[in-house]
């Protein structure tokens, strides 16, 4: 099966500019996640969608970050305006059903978008 | 939020040696997952653990879900050069997955 697709692979922007990332999950996966991975750390959840609804966005900096999954398939993550500390790899992941308490649907990750803010 | 302590932070081992790394948490988890990440790629699932005390193998990899539900370990036997990468533990108490900071493994041929 095709994996999680993300684009672009790399993006360099200046602070205060805006940027958008795109993700296409594995076909049939209801749950989609956006993670931020800062160099030397593990991935940190930004937002989780179940179909086109938001399950958890408690760690999303909503003053500058936004995400949508309008038709329950593809998703975009936007940062506006970007700050230096937003430099990180943004990983998209999907799972069949990530809302069960025992987490029986493991996450499949894309290769990420590496963002550099200068 | 939930915190995971993963150790060691990095390891340098000789090819053929066995490796052990672990994760501990102050919170109880229902699920433990182990991922491997190589440069420029996303994490790839290695082993999933769903029950306290569970011991699961995947080839040369063995992982265990601690009895207290607050810890897990991963062992790699007879390491080879392609084992190089960063290994992450991840735990879930509800539907949210928390990742450790990773163990960077280097294998000397």
mmCIF file with all atom_site columns, C-alpha atoms in Angstrom:
data_model
loop_
_atom_site.group_PDB
_atom_site.id
_atom_site.type_symbol
_atom_site.label_atom_id
_atom_site.label_alt_id
_atom_site.label_comp_id
_atom_site.label_asym_id
_atom_site.label_entity_id
_atom_site.label_seq_id
_atom_site.pdbx_PDB_ins_code
_atom_site.Cartn_x
_atom_site.Cartn_y
_atom_site.Cartn_z
_atom_site.occupancy
_atom_site.B_iso_or_equiv
_atom_site.pdbx_formal_charge
_atom_site.auth_seq_id
_atom_site.auth_comp_id
_atom_site.auth_asym_id
_atom_site.auth_atom_id
_atom_site.pdbx_PDB_model_num
ATOM 1   C CA . UNK A 1 1   ? 0.000   0.000   0.000  1.00 0.00 ? 1   UNK A CA 1
ATOM 2   C CA . UNK A 1 2   ? 1.142   3.548   -0.623 1.00 0.00 ? 2   UNK A CA 1
ATOM 3   C CA . UNK A 1 3   ? 2.450   5.319   2.459  1.00 0.00 ? 3   UNK A CA 1
ATOM 4   C CA . UNK A 1 4   ? 1.669   8.719   3.906  1.00 0.00 ? 4   UNK A CA 1
ATOM 5   C CA . UNK A 1 5   ? 2.638   11.403  1.394  1.00 0.00 ? 5   UNK A CA 1
ATOM 6   C CA . UNK A 1 6   ? 3.864   14.827  2.459  1.00 0.00 ? 6   UNK A CA 1
ATOM 7   C CA . UNK A 1 7   ? 5.017   17.881  0.568  1.00 0.00 ? 7   UNK A CA 1
ATOM 8   C CA . UNK A 1 8   ? 7.161   19.823  0.312  1.00 0.00 ? 8   UNK A CA 1
ATOM 9   C CA . UNK A 1 9   ? 10.175  17.915  1.699  1.00 0.00 ? 9   UNK A CA 1
ATOM 10  C CA . UNK A 1 10  ? 12.019  21.113  2.591  1.00 0.00 ? 10  UNK A CA 1
ATOM 11  C CA . UNK A 1 11  ? 11.036  24.740  3.103  1.00 0.00 ? 11  UNK A CA 1
ATOM 12  C CA . UNK A 1 12  ? 13.116  27.756  4.060  1.00 0.00 ? 12  UNK A CA 1
ATOM 13  C CA . UNK A 1 13  ? 11.308  30.972  4.973  1.00 0.00 ? 13  UNK A CA 1
ATOM 14  C CA . UNK A 1 14  ? 12.014  34.177  6.839  1.00 0.00 ? 14  UNK A CA 1
ATOM 15  C CA . UNK A 1 15  ? 10.400  34.892  10.178 1.00 0.00 ? 15  UNK A CA 1
ATOM 16  C CA . UNK A 1 16  ? 6.967   36.491  9.956  1.00 0.00 ? 16  UNK A CA 1
ATOM 17  C CA . UNK A 1 17  ? 6.305   34.800  6.617  1.00 0.00 ? 17  UNK A CA 1
ATOM 18  C CA . UNK A 1 18  ? 3.626   32.155  6.204  1.00 0.00 ? 18  UNK A CA 1
ATOM 19  C CA . UNK A 1 19  ? 4.001   28.540  5.119  1.00 0.00 ? 19  UNK A CA 1
ATOM 20  C CA . UNK A 1 20  ? 1.724   25.580  4.405  1.00 0.00 ? 20  UNK A CA 1
ATOM 21  C CA . UNK A 1 21  ? 2.329   21.845  4.457  1.00 0.00 ? 21  UNK A CA 1
ATOM 22  C CA . UNK A 1 22  ? 0.257   19.188  2.769  1.00 0.00 ? 22  UNK A CA 1
ATOM 23  C CA . UNK A 1 23  ? -0.445  15.581  3.767  1.00 0.00 ? 23  UNK A CA 1
ATOM 24  C CA . UNK A 1 24  ? -2.213  12.700  2.038  1.00 0.00 ? 24  UNK A CA 1
ATOM 25  C CA . UNK A 1 25  ? -2.773  9.801   4.465  1.00 0.00 ? 25  UNK A CA 1
ATOM 26  C CA . UNK A 1 26  ? -2.920  6.102   3.709  1.00 0.00 ? 26  UNK A CA 1
ATOM 27  C CA . UNK A 1 27  ? -6.159  5.264   1.928  1.00 0.00 ? 27  UNK A CA 1
ATOM 28  C CA . UNK A 1 28  ? -8.889  4.275   4.347  1.00 0.00 ? 28  UNK A CA 1
ATOM 29  C CA . UNK A 1 29  ? -7.222  5.706   7.435  1.00 0.00 ? 29  UNK A CA 1
ATOM 30  C CA . UNK A 1 30  ? -9.749  7.679   9.430  1.00 0.00 ? 30  UNK A CA 1
ATOM 31  C CA . UNK A 1 31  ? -7.335  9.329   11.826 1.00 0.00 ? 31  UNK A CA 1
ATOM 32  C CA . UNK A 1 32  ? -4.733  11.878  10.781 1.00 0.00 ? 32  UNK A CA 1
ATOM 33  C CA . UNK A 1 33  ? -2.115  13.512  12.975 1.00 0.00 ? 33  UNK A CA 1
ATOM 34  C CA . UNK A 1 34  ? 0.309   16.401  12.647 1.00 0.00 ? 34  UNK A CA 1
ATOM 35  C CA . UNK A 1 35  ? 3.425   16.198  14.791 1.00 0.00 ? 35  UNK A CA 1
ATOM 36  C CA . UNK A 1 36  ? 6.253   18.688  15.312 1.00 0.00 ? 36  UNK A CA 1
ATOM 37  C CA . UNK A 1 37  ? 9.724   17.212  15.795 1.00 0.00 ? 37  UNK A CA 1
ATOM 38  C CA . UNK A 1 38  ? 12.393  19.627  16.967 1.00 0.00 ? 38  UNK A CA 1
ATOM 39  C CA . UNK A 1 39  ? 15.985  18.505  16.439 1.00 0.00 ? 39  UNK A CA 1
ATOM 40  C CA . UNK A 1 40  ? 17.067  16.049  19.147 1.00 0.00 ? 40  UNK A CA 1
ATOM 41  C CA . UNK A 1 41  ? 13.577  15.424  20.455 1.00 0.00 ? 41  UNK A CA 1
ATOM 42  C CA . UNK A 1 42  ? 10.716  13.036  19.894 1.00 0.00 ? 42  UNK A CA 1
ATOM 43  C CA . UNK A 1 43  ? 7.638   14.001  17.888 1.00 0.00 ? 43  UNK A CA 1
ATOM 44  C CA . UNK A 1 44  ? 5.115   16.204  19.693 1.00 0.00 ? 44  UNK A CA 1
ATOM 45  C CA . UNK A 1 45  ? 1.442   16.040  18.733 1.00 0.00 ? 45  UNK A CA 1
ATOM 46  C CA . UNK A 1 46  ? 0.016   19.269  17.334 1.00 0.00 ? 46  UNK A CA 1
ATOM 47  C CA . UNK A 1 47  ? -3.408  18.154  16.177 1.00 0.00 ? 47  UNK A CA 1
ATOM 48  C CA . UNK A 1 48  ? -5.390  14.953  15.637 1.00 0.00 ? 48  UNK A CA 1
ATOM 49  C CA . UNK A 1 49  ? -8.320  14.556  13.233 1.00 0.00 ? 49  UNK A CA 1
ATOM 50  C CA . UNK A 1 50  ? -10.896 11.795  13.140 1.00 0.00 ? 50  UNK A CA 1
ATOM 51  C CA . UNK A 1 51  ? -12.287 11.976  9.591  1.00 0.00 ? 51  UNK A CA 1
ATOM 52  C CA . UNK A 1 52  ? -12.824 15.735  9.186  1.00 0.00 ? 52  UNK A CA 1
ATOM 53  C CA . UNK A 1 53  ? -13.351 16.533  12.881 1.00 0.00 ? 53  UNK A CA 1
ATOM 54  C CA . UNK A 1 54  ? -10.730 17.646  15.390 1.00 0.00 ? 54  UNK A CA 1
ATOM 55  C CA . UNK A 1 55  ? -10.153 15.164  18.235 1.00 0.00 ? 55  UNK A CA 1
ATOM 56  C CA . UNK A 1 56  ? -7.306  16.957  20.005 1.00 0.00 ? 56  UNK A CA 1
ATOM 57  C CA . UNK A 1 57  ? -5.670  20.299  19.294 1.00 0.00 ? 57  UNK A CA 1
ATOM 58  C CA . UNK A 1 58  ? -4.658  21.115  22.857 1.00 0.00 ? 58  UNK A CA 1
ATOM 59  C CA . UNK A 1 59  ? -0.964  21.549  21.939 1.00 0.00 ? 59  UNK A CA 1
ATOM 60  C CA . UNK A 1 60  ? -1.517  23.541  18.757 1.00 0.00 ? 60  UNK A CA 1
ATOM 61  C CA . UNK A 1 61  ? -0.382  27.205  19.093 1.00 0.00 ? 61  UNK A CA 1
ATOM 62  C CA . UNK A 1 62  ? -3.648  28.506  17.719 1.00 0.00 ? 62  UNK A CA 1
ATOM 63  C CA . UNK A 1 63  ? -2.490  32.112  17.463 1.00 0.00 ? 63  UNK A CA 1
ATOM 64  C CA . UNK A 1 64  ? -0.245  31.136  14.557 1.00 0.00 ? 64  UNK A CA 1
ATOM 65  C CA . UNK A 1 65  ? -0.939  27.512  13.584 1.00 0.00 ? 65  UNK A CA 1
ATOM 66  C CA . UNK A 1 66  ? -4.030  26.223  11.819 1.00 0.00 ? 66  UNK A CA 1
ATOM 67  C CA . UNK A 1 67  ? -4.938  22.914  10.228 1.00 0.00 ? 67  UNK A CA 1
ATOM 68  C CA . UNK A 1 68  ? -7.830  21.556  8.269  1.00 0.00 ? 68  UNK A CA 1
ATOM 69  C CA . UNK A 1 69  ? -9.000  18.272  6.817  1.00 0.00 ? 69  UNK A CA 1
ATOM 70  C CA . UNK A 1 70  ? -12.066 19.424  4.922  1.00 0.00 ? 70  UNK A CA 1
ATOM 71  C CA . UNK A 1 71  ? -13.094 16.226  3.125  1.00 0.00 ? 71  UNK A CA 1
ATOM 72  C CA . UNK A 1 72  ? -11.733 13.799  5.682  1.00 0.00 ? 72  UNK A CA 1
ATOM 73  C CA . UNK A 1 73  ? -8.794  12.781  3.500  1.00 0.00 ? 73  UNK A CA 1
ATOM 74  C CA . UNK A 1 74  ? -6.003  15.283  2.718  1.00 0.00 ? 74  UNK A CA 1
ATOM 75  C CA . UNK A 1 75  ? -4.910  17.794  5.290  1.00 0.00 ? 75  UNK A CA 1
ATOM 76  C CA . UNK A 1 76  ? -2.996  21.066  5.351  1.00 0.00 ? 76  UNK A CA 1
ATOM 77  C CA . UNK A 1 77  ? -1.095  22.636  8.227  1.00 0.00 ? 77  UNK A CA 1
ATOM 78  C CA . UNK A 1 78  ? -0.380  26.377  8.088  1.00 0.00 ? 78  UNK A CA 1
ATOM 79  C CA . UNK A 1 79  ? 1.870   28.635  10.113 1.00 0.00 ? 79  UNK A CA 1
ATOM 80  C CA . UNK A 1 80  ? 1.260   32.369  9.934  1.00 0.00 ? 80  UNK A CA 1
ATOM 81  C CA . UNK A 1 81  ? 3.392   34.216  10.925 1.00 0.00 ? 81  UNK A CA 1
ATOM 82  C CA . UNK A 1 82  ? 6.376   31.915  11.434 1.00 0.00 ? 82  UNK A CA 1
ATOM 83  C CA . UNK A 1 83  ? 8.851   32.355  14.297 1.00 0.00 ? 83  UNK A CA 1
ATOM 84  C CA . UNK A 1 84  ? 12.429  31.156  14.576 1.00 0.00 ? 84  UNK A CA 1
ATOM 85  C CA . UNK A 1 85  ? 11.393  28.496  17.115 1.00 0.00 ? 85  UNK A CA 1
ATOM 86  C CA . UNK A 1 86  ? 9.067   26.912  14.528 1.00 0.00 ? 86  UNK A CA 1
ATOM 87  C CA . UNK A 1 87  ? 12.124  25.446  12.780 1.00 0.00 ? 87  UNK A CA 1
ATOM 88  C CA . UNK A 1 88  ? 11.487  21.708  12.959 1.00 0.00 ? 88  UNK A CA 1
ATOM 89  C CA . UNK A 1 89  ? 10.374  18.683  10.978 1.00 0.00 ? 89  UNK A CA 1
ATOM 90  C CA . UNK A 1 90  ? 6.597   18.524  10.596 1.00 0.00 ? 90  UNK A CA 1
ATOM 91  C CA . UNK A 1 91  ? 5.430   14.935  10.419 1.00 0.00 ? 91  UNK A CA 1
ATOM 92  C CA . UNK A 1 92  ? 2.062   13.753  9.256  1.00 0.00 ? 92  UNK A CA 1
ATOM 93  C CA . UNK A 1 93  ? 0.817   10.342  10.371 1.00 0.00 ? 93  UNK A CA 1
ATOM 94  C CA . UNK A 1 94  ? -2.333  8.323   9.876  1.00 0.00 ? 94  UNK A CA 1
ATOM 95  C CA . UNK A 1 95  ? -3.978  5.317   11.470 1.00 0.00 ? 95  UNK A CA 1
ATOM 96  C CA . UNK A 1 96  ? -7.072  3.242   10.837 1.00 0.00 ? 96  UNK A CA 1
ATOM 97  C CA . UNK A 1 97  ? -8.716  4.444   14.052 1.00 0.00 ? 97  UNK A CA 1
ATOM 98  C CA . UNK A 1 98  ? -6.724  6.378   16.620 1.00 0.00 ? 98  UNK A CA 1
ATOM 99  C CA . UNK A 1 99  ? -9.559  7.058   19.008 1.00 0.00 ? 99  UNK A CA 1
ATOM 100 C CA . UNK A 1 100 ? -9.652  3.735   20.853 1.00 0.00 ? 100 UNK A CA 1
ATOM 101 C CA . UNK A 1 101 ? -8.266  3.796   24.354 1.00 0.00 ? 101 UNK A CA 1
ATOM 102 C CA . UNK A 1 102 ? -5.909  0.891   23.784 1.00 0.00 ? 102 UNK A CA 1
ATOM 103 C CA . UNK A 1 103 ? -4.389  2.487   20.694 1.00 0.00 ? 103 UNK A CA 1
ATOM 104 C CA . UNK A 1 104 ? -4.727  -0.653  18.619 1.00 0.00 ? 104 UNK A CA 1
ATOM 105 C CA . UNK A 1 105 ? -4.169  1.228   15.386 1.00 0.00 ? 105 UNK A CA 1
ATOM 106 C CA . UNK A 1 106 ? -0.480  2.027   15.126 1.00 0.00 ? 106 UNK A CA 1
ATOM 107 C CA . UNK A 1 107 ? 0.566   5.264   13.462 1.00 0.00 ? 107 UNK A CA 1
ATOM 108 C CA . UNK A 1 108 ? 2.180   5.276   10.031 1.00 0.00 ? 108 UNK A CA 1
ATOM 109 C CA . UNK A 1 109 ? 4.337   8.335   9.455  1.00 0.00 ? 109 UNK A CA 1
ATOM 110 C CA . UNK A 1 110 ? 5.261   10.258  6.340  1.00 0.00 ? 110 UNK A CA 1
ATOM 111 C CA . UNK A 1 111 ? 8.830   11.437  5.747  1.00 0.00 ? 111 UNK A CA 1
ATOM 112 C CA . UNK A 1 112 ? 8.063   14.926  6.987  1.00 0.00 ? 112 UNK A CA 1
ATOM 113 C CA . UNK A 1 113 ? 8.667   18.488  5.877  1.00 0.00 ? 113 UNK A CA 1
ATOM 114 C CA . UNK A 1 114 ? 11.812  20.103  7.225  1.00 0.00 ? 114 UNK A CA 1
ATOM 115 C CA . UNK A 1 115 ? 11.105  23.775  7.930  1.00 0.00 ? 115 UNK A CA 1
ATOM 116 C CA . UNK A 1 116 ? 13.877  26.284  8.498  1.00 0.00 ? 116 UNK A CA 1
ATOM 117 C CA . UNK A 1 117 ? 12.882  29.767  9.656  1.00 0.00 ? 117 UNK A CA 1
ATOM 118 C CA . UNK A 1 118 ? 15.631  32.379  9.315  1.00 0.00 ? 118 UNK A CA 1
ATOM 119 C CA . UNK B 2 1   ? 1.256   16.390  30.151 1.00 0.00 ? 1   UNK B CA 1
ATOM 120 C CA . UNK B 2 2   ? 2.679   12.905  30.304 1.00 0.00 ? 2   UNK B CA 1
ATOM 121 C CA . UNK B 2 3   ? 6.467   12.609  30.296 1.00 0.00 ? 3   UNK B CA 1
ATOM 122 C CA . UNK B 2 4   ? 8.623   9.727   29.129 1.00 0.00 ? 4   UNK B CA 1
ATOM 123 C CA . UNK B 2 5   ? 12.232  9.251   30.202 1.00 0.00 ? 5   UNK B CA 1
ATOM 124 C CA . UNK B 2 6   ? 14.173  7.289   27.607 1.00 0.00 ? 6   UNK B CA 1
ATOM 125 C CA . UNK B 2 7   ? 17.706  6.039   28.185 1.00 0.00 ? 7   UNK B CA 1
ATOM 126 C CA . UNK B 2 8   ? 20.406  5.965   27.210 1.00 0.00 ? 8   UNK B CA 1
ATOM 127 C CA . UNK B 2 9   ? 20.416  9.097   25.077 1.00 0.00 ? 9   UNK B CA 1
ATOM 128 C CA . UNK B 2 10  ? 23.011  7.579   22.739 1.00 0.00 ? 10  UNK B CA 1
ATOM 129 C CA . UNK B 2 11  ? 24.995  4.378   22.330 1.00 0.00 ? 11  UNK B CA 1
ATOM 130 C CA . UNK B 2 12  ? 28.064  3.310   20.396 1.00 0.00 ? 12  UNK B CA 1
ATOM 131 C CA . UNK B 2 13  ? 28.372  -0.433  20.050 1.00 0.00 ? 13  UNK B CA 1
ATOM 132 C CA . UNK B 2 14  ? 30.413  -2.958  18.112 1.00 0.00 ? 14  UNK B CA 1
ATOM 133 C CA . UNK B 2 15  ? 28.712  -4.916  15.351 1.00 0.00 ? 15  UNK B CA 1
ATOM 134 C CA . UNK B 2 16  ? 27.451  -8.217  16.771 1.00 0.00 ? 16  UNK B CA 1
ATOM 135 C CA . UNK B 2 17  ? 26.833  -6.885  20.267 1.00 0.00 ? 17  UNK B CA 1
ATOM 136 C CA . UNK B 2 18  ? 23.442  -6.872  21.953 1.00 0.00 ? 18  UNK B CA 1
ATOM 137 C CA . UNK B 2 19  ? 21.738  -3.585  22.793 1.00 0.00 ? 19  UNK B CA 1
ATOM 138 C CA . UNK B 2 20  ? 19.233  -2.646  25.457 1.00 0.00 ? 20  UNK B CA 1
ATOM 139 C CA . UNK B 2 21  ? 17.307  0.599   25.913 1.00 0.00 ? 21  UNK B CA 1
ATOM 140 C CA . UNK B 2 22  ? 14.358  1.522   28.095 1.00 0.00 ? 22  UNK B CA 1
ATOM 141 C CA . UNK B 2 23  ? 11.623  3.993   28.828 1.00 0.00 ? 23  UNK B CA 1
ATOM 142 C CA . UNK B 2 24  ? 10.020  4.946   32.100 1.00 0.00 ? 24  UNK B CA 1
ATOM 143 C CA . UNK B 2 25  ? 7.038   7.094   32.909 1.00 0.00 ? 25  UNK B CA 1
ATOM 144 C CA . UNK B 2 26  ? 5.385   8.545   35.979 1.00 0.00 ? 26  UNK B CA 1
ATOM 145 C CA . UNK B 2 27  ? 2.024   7.741   34.384 1.00 0.00 ? 27  UNK B CA 1
ATOM 146 C CA . UNK B 2 28  ? 0.388   4.396   33.651 1.00 0.00 ? 28  UNK B CA 1
ATOM 147 C CA . UNK B 2 29  ? 0.114   3.517   29.989 1.00 0.00 ? 29  UNK B CA 1
ATOM 148 C CA . UNK B 2 30  ? -2.211  1.101   28.182 1.00 0.00 ? 30  UNK B CA 1
ATOM 149 C CA . UNK B 2 31  ? 0.009   0.777   25.134 1.00 0.00 ? 31  UNK B CA 1
ATOM 150 C CA . UNK B 2 32  ? 3.735   0.936   24.502 1.00 0.00 ? 32  UNK B CA 1
ATOM 151 C CA . UNK B 2 33  ? 5.141   1.321   20.998 1.00 0.00 ? 33  UNK B CA 1
ATOM 152 C CA . UNK B 2 34  ? 8.723   1.284   19.747 1.00 0.00 ? 34  UNK B CA 1
ATOM 153 C CA . UNK B 2 35  ? 9.681   3.193   16.587 1.00 0.00 ? 35  UNK B CA 1
ATOM 154 C CA . UNK B 2 36  ? 12.906  3.567   14.609 1.00 0.00 ? 36  UNK B CA 1
ATOM 155 C CA . UNK B 2 37  ? 13.733  6.739   12.700 1.00 0.00 ? 37  UNK B CA 1
ATOM 156 C CA . UNK B 2 38  ? 16.462  7.053   10.084 1.00 0.00 ? 38  UNK B CA 1
ATOM 157 C CA . UNK B 2 39  ? 17.776  10.383  8.758  1.00 0.00 ? 39  UNK B CA 1
ATOM 158 C CA . UNK B 2 40  ? 15.314  12.183  6.502  1.00 0.00 ? 40  UNK B CA 1
ATOM 159 C CA . UNK B 2 41  ? 12.521  9.721   7.178  1.00 0.00 ? 41  UNK B CA 1
ATOM 160 C CA . UNK B 2 42  ? 9.561   9.434   9.489  1.00 0.00 ? 42  UNK B CA 1
ATOM 161 C CA . UNK B 2 43  ? 9.479   6.972   12.398 1.00 0.00 ? 43  UNK B CA 1
ATOM 162 C CA . UNK B 2 44  ? 8.686   3.379   11.475 1.00 0.00 ? 44  UNK B CA 1
ATOM 163 C CA . UNK B 2 45  ? 6.835   1.098   13.894 1.00 0.00 ? 45  UNK B CA 1
ATOM 164 C CA . UNK B 2 46  ? 8.940   -1.821  15.167 1.00 0.00 ? 46  UNK B CA 1
ATOM 165 C CA . UNK B 2 47  ? 6.916   -3.396  17.953 1.00 0.00 ? 47  UNK B CA 1
ATOM 166 C CA . UNK B 2 48  ? 3.561   -2.711  19.643 1.00 0.00 ? 48  UNK B CA 1
ATOM 167 C CA . UNK B 2 49  ? 2.739   -3.876  23.192 1.00 0.00 ? 49  UNK B CA 1
ATOM 168 C CA . UNK B 2 50  ? -0.804  -3.884  24.560 1.00 0.00 ? 50  UNK B CA 1
ATOM 169 C CA . UNK B 2 51  ? -0.743  -5.843  27.851 1.00 0.00 ? 51  UNK B CA 1
ATOM 170 C CA . UNK B 2 52  ? 1.257   -5.484  31.058 1.00 0.00 ? 52  UNK B CA 1
ATOM 171 C CA . UNK B 2 53  ? 3.962   -8.147  31.167 1.00 0.00 ? 53  UNK B CA 1
ATOM 172 C CA . UNK B 2 54  ? 3.720   -8.792  27.419 1.00 0.00 ? 54  UNK B CA 1
ATOM 173 C CA . UNK B 2 55  ? 6.975   -9.850  25.759 1.00 0.00 ? 55  UNK B CA 1
ATOM 174 C CA . UNK B 2 56  ? 7.012   -9.545  21.974 1.00 0.00 ? 56  UNK B CA 1
ATOM 175 C CA . UNK B 2 57  ? 9.693   -10.301 19.396 1.00 0.00 ? 57  UNK B CA 1
ATOM 176 C CA . UNK B 2 58  ? 10.187  -9.090  15.852 1.00 0.00 ? 58  UNK B CA 1
ATOM 177 C CA . UNK B 2 59  ? 13.242  -10.791 14.378 1.00 0.00 ? 59  UNK B CA 1
ATOM 178 C CA . UNK B 2 60  ? 16.258  -9.693  16.405 1.00 0.00 ? 60  UNK B CA 1
ATOM 179 C CA . UNK B 2 61  ? 14.149  -7.209  18.364 1.00 0.00 ? 61  UNK B CA 1
ATOM 180 C CA . UNK B 2 62  ? 12.443  -8.015  21.640 1.00 0.00 ? 62  UNK B CA 1
ATOM 181 C CA . UNK B 2 63  ? 10.352  -5.605  23.694 1.00 0.00 ? 63  UNK B CA 1
ATOM 182 C CA . UNK B 2 64  ? 8.506   -5.917  26.977 1.00 0.00 ? 64  UNK B CA 1
ATOM 183 C CA . UNK B 2 65  ? 5.620   -4.027  28.560 1.00 0.00 ? 65  UNK B CA 1
ATOM 184 C CA . UNK B 2 66  ? 6.499   -3.587  32.252 1.00 0.00 ? 66  UNK B CA 1
ATOM 185 C CA . UNK B 2 67  ? 4.279   -5.131  34.933 1.00 0.00 ? 67  UNK B CA 1
ATOM 186 C CA . UNK B 2 68  ? 3.749   -1.741  36.568 1.00 0.00 ? 68  UNK B CA 1
ATOM 187 C CA . UNK B 2 69  ? 2.611   -0.343  33.154 1.00 0.00 ? 69  UNK B CA 1
ATOM 188 C CA . UNK B 2 70  ? 5.059   2.515   33.674 1.00 0.00 ? 70  UNK B CA 1
ATOM 189 C CA . UNK B 2 71  ? 8.019   1.165   31.751 1.00 0.00 ? 71  UNK B CA 1
ATOM 190 C CA . UNK B 2 72  ? 9.153   -0.754  28.690 1.00 0.00 ? 72  UNK B CA 1
ATOM 191 C CA . UNK B 2 73  ? 12.433  -1.974  27.267 1.00 0.00 ? 73  UNK B CA 1
ATOM 192 C CA . UNK B 2 74  ? 13.707  -2.837  23.803 1.00 0.00 ? 74  UNK B CA 1
ATOM 193 C CA . UNK B 2 75  ? 16.525  -5.282  23.142 1.00 0.00 ? 75  UNK B CA 1
ATOM 194 C CA . UNK B 2 76  ? 18.346  -5.749  19.847 1.00 0.00 ? 76  UNK B CA 1
ATOM 195 C CA . UNK B 2 77  ? 20.428  -8.885  19.556 1.00 0.00 ? 77  UNK B CA 1
ATOM 196 C CA . UNK B 2 78  ? 23.497  -9.341  17.360 1.00 0.00 ? 78  UNK B CA 1
ATOM 197 C CA . UNK B 2 79  ? 23.480  -5.759  16.042 1.00 0.00 ? 79  UNK B CA 1
ATOM 198 C CA . UNK B 2 80  ? 24.284  -5.055  12.398 1.00 0.00 ? 80  UNK B CA 1
ATOM 199 C CA . UNK B 2 81  ? 25.247  -1.779  10.668 1.00 0.00 ? 81  UNK B CA 1
ATOM 200 C CA . UNK B 2 82  ? 21.690  -1.185  9.385  1.00 0.00 ? 82  UNK B CA 1
ATOM 201 C CA . UNK B 2 83  ? 20.430  -1.005  12.976 1.00 0.00 ? 83  UNK B CA 1
ATOM 202 C CA . UNK B 2 84  ? 21.839  2.531   13.068 1.00 0.00 ? 84  UNK B CA 1
ATOM 203 C CA . UNK B 2 85  ? 19.175  5.129   13.764 1.00 0.00 ? 85  UNK B CA 1
ATOM 204 C CA . UNK B 2 86  ? 17.171  6.764   16.523 1.00 0.00 ? 86  UNK B CA 1
ATOM 205 C CA . UNK B 2 87  ? 14.842  4.534   18.511 1.00 0.00 ? 87  UNK B CA 1
ATOM 206 C CA . UNK B 2 88  ? 11.778  6.108   20.117 1.00 0.00 ? 88  UNK B CA 1
ATOM 207 C CA . UNK B 2 89  ? 9.475   4.670   22.698 1.00 0.00 ? 89  UNK B CA 1
ATOM 208 C CA . UNK B 2 90  ? 5.909   5.961   22.753 1.00 0.00 ? 90  UNK B CA 1
ATOM 209 C CA . UNK B 2 91  ? 3.211   5.394   25.317 1.00 0.00 ? 91  UNK B CA 1
ATOM 210 C CA . UNK B 2 92  ? -0.501  5.911   25.334 1.00 0.00 ? 92  UNK B CA 1
ATOM 211 C CA . UNK B 2 93  ? -2.818  6.133   28.324 1.00 0.00 ? 93  UNK B CA 1
ATOM 212 C CA . UNK B 2 94  ? -5.837  7.215   26.336 1.00 0.00 ? 94  UNK B CA 1
ATOM 213 C CA . UNK B 2 95  ? -5.913  8.167   22.686 1.00 0.00 ? 95  UNK B CA 1
ATOM 214 C CA . UNK B 2 96  ? -2.926  10.503  22.829 1.00 0.00 ? 96  UNK B CA 1
ATOM 215 C CA . UNK B 2 97  ? 0.544   9.113   22.120 1.00 0.00 ? 97  UNK B CA 1
ATOM 216 C CA . UNK B 2 98  ? 3.543   10.560  23.971 1.00 0.00 ? 98  UNK B CA 1
ATOM 217 C CA . UNK B 2 99  ? 7.050   10.030  22.588 1.00 0.00 ? 99  UNK B CA 1
ATOM 218 C CA . UNK B 2 100 ? 10.351  9.773   24.423 1.00 0.00 ? 100 UNK B CA 1
ATOM 219 C CA . UNK B 2 101 ? 13.359  11.823  23.292 1.00 0.00 ? 101 UNK B CA 1
ATOM 220 C CA . UNK B 2 102 ? 14.965  8.866   21.572 1.00 0.00 ? 102 UNK B CA 1
ATOM 221 C CA . UNK B 2 103 ? 18.083  6.707   21.823 1.00 0.00 ? 103 UNK B CA 1
ATOM 222 C CA . UNK B 2 104 ? 20.597  7.297   19.060 1.00 0.00 ? 104 UNK B CA 1
ATOM 223 C CA . UNK B 2 105 ? 22.305  4.032   18.129 1.00 0.00 ? 105 UNK B CA 1
ATOM 224 C CA . UNK B 2 106 ? 25.623  3.890   16.304 1.00 0.00 ? 106 UNK B CA 1
ATOM 225 C CA . UNK B 2 107 ? 27.079  0.538   15.227 1.00 0.00 ? 107 UNK B CA 1
ATOM 226 C CA . UNK B 2 108 ? 30.791  0.249   14.598 1.00 0.00 ? 108 UNK B CA 1
ATOM 227 C CA . UNK B 2 109 ? 31.563  -2.361  11.922 1.00 0.00 ? 109 UNK B CA 1
#
